[in-house]
GROMACS .gro file of C-alpha atoms in nm:
model
  189
    1UNK     CA    1  10.517  11.709  10.728
    2UNK     CA    2  10.577  11.371  10.858
    3UNK     CA    3  10.218  11.303  11.052
    4UNK     CA    4  10.362  11.000  11.192
    5UNK     CA    5  10.587  11.144  11.318
    6UNK     CA    6  10.382  11.413  11.539
    7UNK     CA    7  10.155  11.192  11.662
    8UNK     CA    8  10.424  11.038  11.857
    9UNK     CA    9  10.518  11.370  12.025
   10UNK     CA   10  10.216  11.481  12.064
   11UNK     CA   11  10.140  11.157  12.287
   12UNK     CA   12  10.464  11.232  12.443
   13UNK     CA   13  10.297  11.593  12.532
   14UNK     CA   14   9.980  11.407  12.591
   15UNK     CA   15  10.075  11.215  12.971
   16UNK     CA   16  10.159  10.950  12.762
   17UNK     CA   17   9.817  10.739  12.761
   18UNK     CA   18   9.709  10.694  12.358
   19UNK     CA   19   9.341  10.602  12.529
   20UNK     CA   20   9.282  10.930  12.589
   21UNK     CA   21   9.350  11.057  12.306
   22UNK     CA   22   9.022  11.193  12.110
   23UNK     CA   23   8.821  11.159  12.446
   24UNK     CA   24   8.783  11.555  12.418
   25UNK     CA   25   8.925  11.576  12.811
   26UNK     CA   26   9.203  11.769  12.801
   27UNK     CA   27   9.392  11.765  13.088
   28UNK     CA   28   9.750  11.625  12.960
   29UNK     CA   29   9.983  11.801  13.011
   30UNK     CA   30  10.093  11.955  12.672
   31UNK     CA   31   9.912  12.043  12.328
   32UNK     CA   32  10.072  12.062  11.987
   33UNK     CA   33   9.836  12.295  11.714
   34UNK     CA   34   9.939  12.259  11.342
   35UNK     CA   35   9.733  12.399  11.085
   36UNK     CA   36   9.733  12.788  10.866
   37UNK     CA   37   9.935  12.982  10.985
   38UNK     CA   38   9.634  13.296  10.921
   39UNK     CA   39   9.398  13.048  11.166
   40UNK     CA   40   9.714  13.025  11.439
   41UNK     CA   41   9.772  13.396  11.378
   42UNK     CA   42   9.390  13.513  11.435
   43UNK     CA   43   9.367  13.285  11.735
   44UNK     CA   44   9.671  13.385  11.912
   45UNK     CA   45   9.579  13.784  11.816
   46UNK     CA   46   9.776  13.978  11.492
   47UNK     CA   47   9.846  14.279  11.755
   48UNK     CA   48   9.849  14.417  12.071
   49UNK     CA   49   9.468  14.472  12.040
   50UNK     CA   50   9.299  14.203  11.903
   51UNK     CA   51   9.536  13.960  12.145
   52UNK     CA   52   9.446  13.659  12.357
   53UNK     CA   53   9.665  13.711  12.647
   54UNK     CA   54   9.961  13.998  12.674
   55UNK     CA   55  10.241  14.006  12.403
   56UNK     CA   56  10.068  13.677  12.224
   57UNK     CA   57  10.037  13.916  11.917
   58UNK     CA   58  10.509  13.864  11.933
   59UNK     CA   59  10.463  13.463  11.879
   60UNK     CA   60  10.223  13.499  11.579
   61UNK     CA   61  10.501  13.765  11.410
   62UNK     CA   62  10.659  13.397  11.404
   63UNK     CA   63  10.377  13.170  11.251
   64UNK     CA   64  10.563  13.141  10.871
   65UNK     CA   65  10.658  12.826  10.697
   66UNK     CA   66  10.616  12.484  10.870
   67UNK     CA   67  10.575  12.597  11.210
   68UNK     CA   68  10.318  12.494  11.433
   69UNK     CA   69  10.232  12.589  11.855
   70UNK     CA   70  10.310  12.340  12.188
   71UNK     CA   71  10.056  12.474  12.444
   72UNK     CA   72  10.257  12.247  12.794
   73UNK     CA   73  10.281  12.308  13.148
   74UNK     CA   74  10.573  12.096  13.113
   75UNK     CA   75  10.937  12.352  13.226
   76UNK     CA   76  11.132  12.483  12.963
   77UNK     CA   77  11.437  12.269  13.048
   78UNK     CA   78  11.208  11.934  13.033
   79UNK     CA   79  11.119  12.063  12.701
   80UNK     CA   80  11.379  12.200  12.518
   81UNK     CA   81  11.631  11.870  12.647
   82UNK     CA   82  11.333  11.643  12.503
   83UNK     CA   83  11.279  11.818  12.157
   84UNK     CA   84  11.728  11.786  12.108
   85UNK     CA   85  11.718  11.460  12.168
   86UNK     CA   86  11.434  11.459  11.917
   87UNK     CA   87  11.564  11.270  11.582
   88UNK     CA   88  11.432  10.994  11.381
   89UNK     CA   89  11.560  10.882  11.064
   90UNK     CA   90  11.312  10.804  10.788
   91UNK     CA   91  11.299  10.806  10.416
   92UNK     CA   92  11.351  11.087  10.190
   93UNK     CA   93  11.111  11.244   9.990
   94UNK     CA   94  11.117  11.407   9.620
   95UNK     CA   95  11.283  11.707   9.611
   96UNK     CA   96  11.485  11.715   9.844
   97UNK     CA   97  11.900  11.659   9.821
   98UNK     CA   98  12.054  11.356   9.894
   99UNK     CA   99  12.298  11.370  10.218
  100UNK     CA  100  12.526  11.091  10.060
  101UNK     CA  101  12.514  10.934   9.757
  102UNK     CA  102  12.340  10.566   9.772
  103UNK     CA  103  12.525  10.258   9.578
  104UNK     CA  104  12.321   9.966   9.581
  105UNK     CA  105  12.553   9.635   9.545
  106UNK     CA  106  12.500   9.313   9.323
  107UNK     CA  107  12.483   9.146   9.731
  108UNK     CA  108  12.197   9.375   9.830
  109UNK     CA  109  11.981   9.326   9.474
  110UNK     CA  110  12.009   8.974   9.486
  111UNK     CA  111  11.812   8.923   9.868
  112UNK     CA  112  11.521   9.089   9.675
  113UNK     CA  113  11.255   8.812   9.513
  114UNK     CA  114  11.246   8.771   9.073
  115UNK     CA  115  10.905   8.924   9.129
  116UNK     CA  116  11.021   9.266   9.204
  117UNK     CA  117  11.206   9.279   8.857
  118UNK     CA  118  10.932   9.451   8.680
  119UNK     CA  119  10.942   9.680   8.933
  120UNK     CA  120  11.308   9.775   8.964
  121UNK     CA  121  11.281   9.820   8.600
  122UNK     CA  122  11.029  10.061   8.614
  123UNK     CA  123  11.183  10.299   8.884
  124UNK     CA  124  11.510  10.304   8.598
  125UNK     CA  125  11.667  10.010   8.820
  126UNK     CA  126  11.908   9.817   8.528
  127UNK     CA  127  11.819   9.450   8.634
  128UNK     CA  128  11.787   9.103   8.552
  129UNK     CA  129  11.681   8.804   8.645
  130UNK     CA  130  12.007   8.508   8.606
  131UNK     CA  131  12.003   8.190   8.780
  132UNK     CA  132  11.701   8.282   8.931
  133UNK     CA  133  11.834   8.521   9.116
  134UNK     CA  134  11.757   8.949   9.058
  135UNK     CA  135  12.159   9.061   8.891
  136UNK     CA  136  12.255   9.391   8.742
  137UNK     CA  137  12.290   9.398   8.387
  138UNK     CA  138  12.530   9.348   8.216
  139UNK     CA  139  12.738   9.135   8.550
  140UNK     CA  140  12.779   9.517   8.689
  141UNK     CA  141  12.889   9.494   9.092
  142UNK     CA  142  12.737   9.802   9.223
  143UNK     CA  143  12.487  10.056   9.065
  144UNK     CA  144  12.458  10.461   9.191
  145UNK     CA  145  12.142  10.509   9.295
  146UNK     CA  146  12.186  10.930   9.418
  147UNK     CA  147  12.488  11.131   9.390
  148UNK     CA  148  12.510  11.323   9.648
  149UNK     CA  149  12.395  11.684   9.704
  150UNK     CA  150  12.146  11.607   9.368
  151UNK     CA  151  11.774  11.669   9.392
  152UNK     CA  152  11.576  11.274   9.457
  153UNK     CA  153  11.336  11.206   9.256
  154UNK     CA  154  10.987  11.021   9.334
  155UNK     CA  155  11.184  10.694   9.125
  156UNK     CA  156  11.527  10.707   9.356
  157UNK     CA  157  11.291  10.722   9.656
  158UNK     CA  158  11.071  10.445   9.559
  159UNK     CA  159  11.379  10.278   9.495
  160UNK     CA  160  11.560  10.374   9.826
  161UNK     CA  161  11.234  10.197  10.050
  162UNK     CA  162  11.222   9.966   9.889
  163UNK     CA  163  11.630   9.871   9.967
  164UNK     CA  164  11.556  10.042  10.339
  165UNK     CA  165  11.810  10.329  10.312
  166UNK     CA  166  11.632  10.624  10.510
  167UNK     CA  167  11.784  10.956  10.372
  168UNK     CA  168  11.622  11.233  10.593
  169UNK     CA  169  11.616  11.272  10.947
  170UNK     CA  170  11.279  11.402  11.153
  171UNK     CA  171  11.340  11.690  11.362
  172UNK     CA  172  11.148  11.949  11.543
  173UNK     CA  173  11.318  12.290  11.600
  174UNK     CA  174  11.230  12.550  11.897
  175UNK     CA  175  11.148  12.930  11.754
  176UNK     CA  176  10.980  13.122  12.039
  177UNK     CA  177  10.914  13.071  12.348
  178UNK     CA  178  10.609  13.251  12.581
  179UNK     CA  179  10.580  13.248  12.958
  180UNK     CA  180  10.197  13.327  13.088
  181UNK     CA  181  10.357  13.481  13.393
  182UNK     CA  182  10.478  13.725  13.261
  183UNK     CA  183  10.391  13.755  12.917
  184UNK     CA  184  10.814  13.764  12.813
  185UNK     CA  185  10.915  13.632  12.485
  186UNK     CA  186  11.246  13.443  12.422
  187UNK     CA  187  11.404  13.421  12.050
  188UNK     CA  188  11.559  13.055  12.141
  189UNK     CA  189  11.719  13.074  11.752
   0.00000   0.00000   0.00000
């Protein structure tokens, strides 16, 4: 999970004032809870007998994988609209499949300082210092960092970060909505 992006979402639903983040005042418009799914399930209730409020046990059944709970007094339309627009580009992490092929060109590698050559070599880039500039070994014009659909390695991800190539997109998908007034649960997926 990308906690820096979750901080932005939390700030958005807290009312946007970064000065009151840790003052203990929960008068904001919403809270985002992330944590152990079992703990969240126990808090909501796992069955109709131990649920906190009507039908919350149905929400706790949805808590599997990387999920969280957003509690807010904003309208469902506002919340769904916000998350529909939320898409933040970010650097890919190791283990993800590359969404596209990335090829470094000679001009991209030349912009880096000569002091980076050793670090690039450790990451597997075939580079050398030529005429005081970073260049590919053997006069190559380009080098393939990753291929579409292939799993990214740690080294490939570090190269992509150095080159400023963002392959991942941070999104939050809404799965279920619970209405406090009548206890209805709506599946959104």
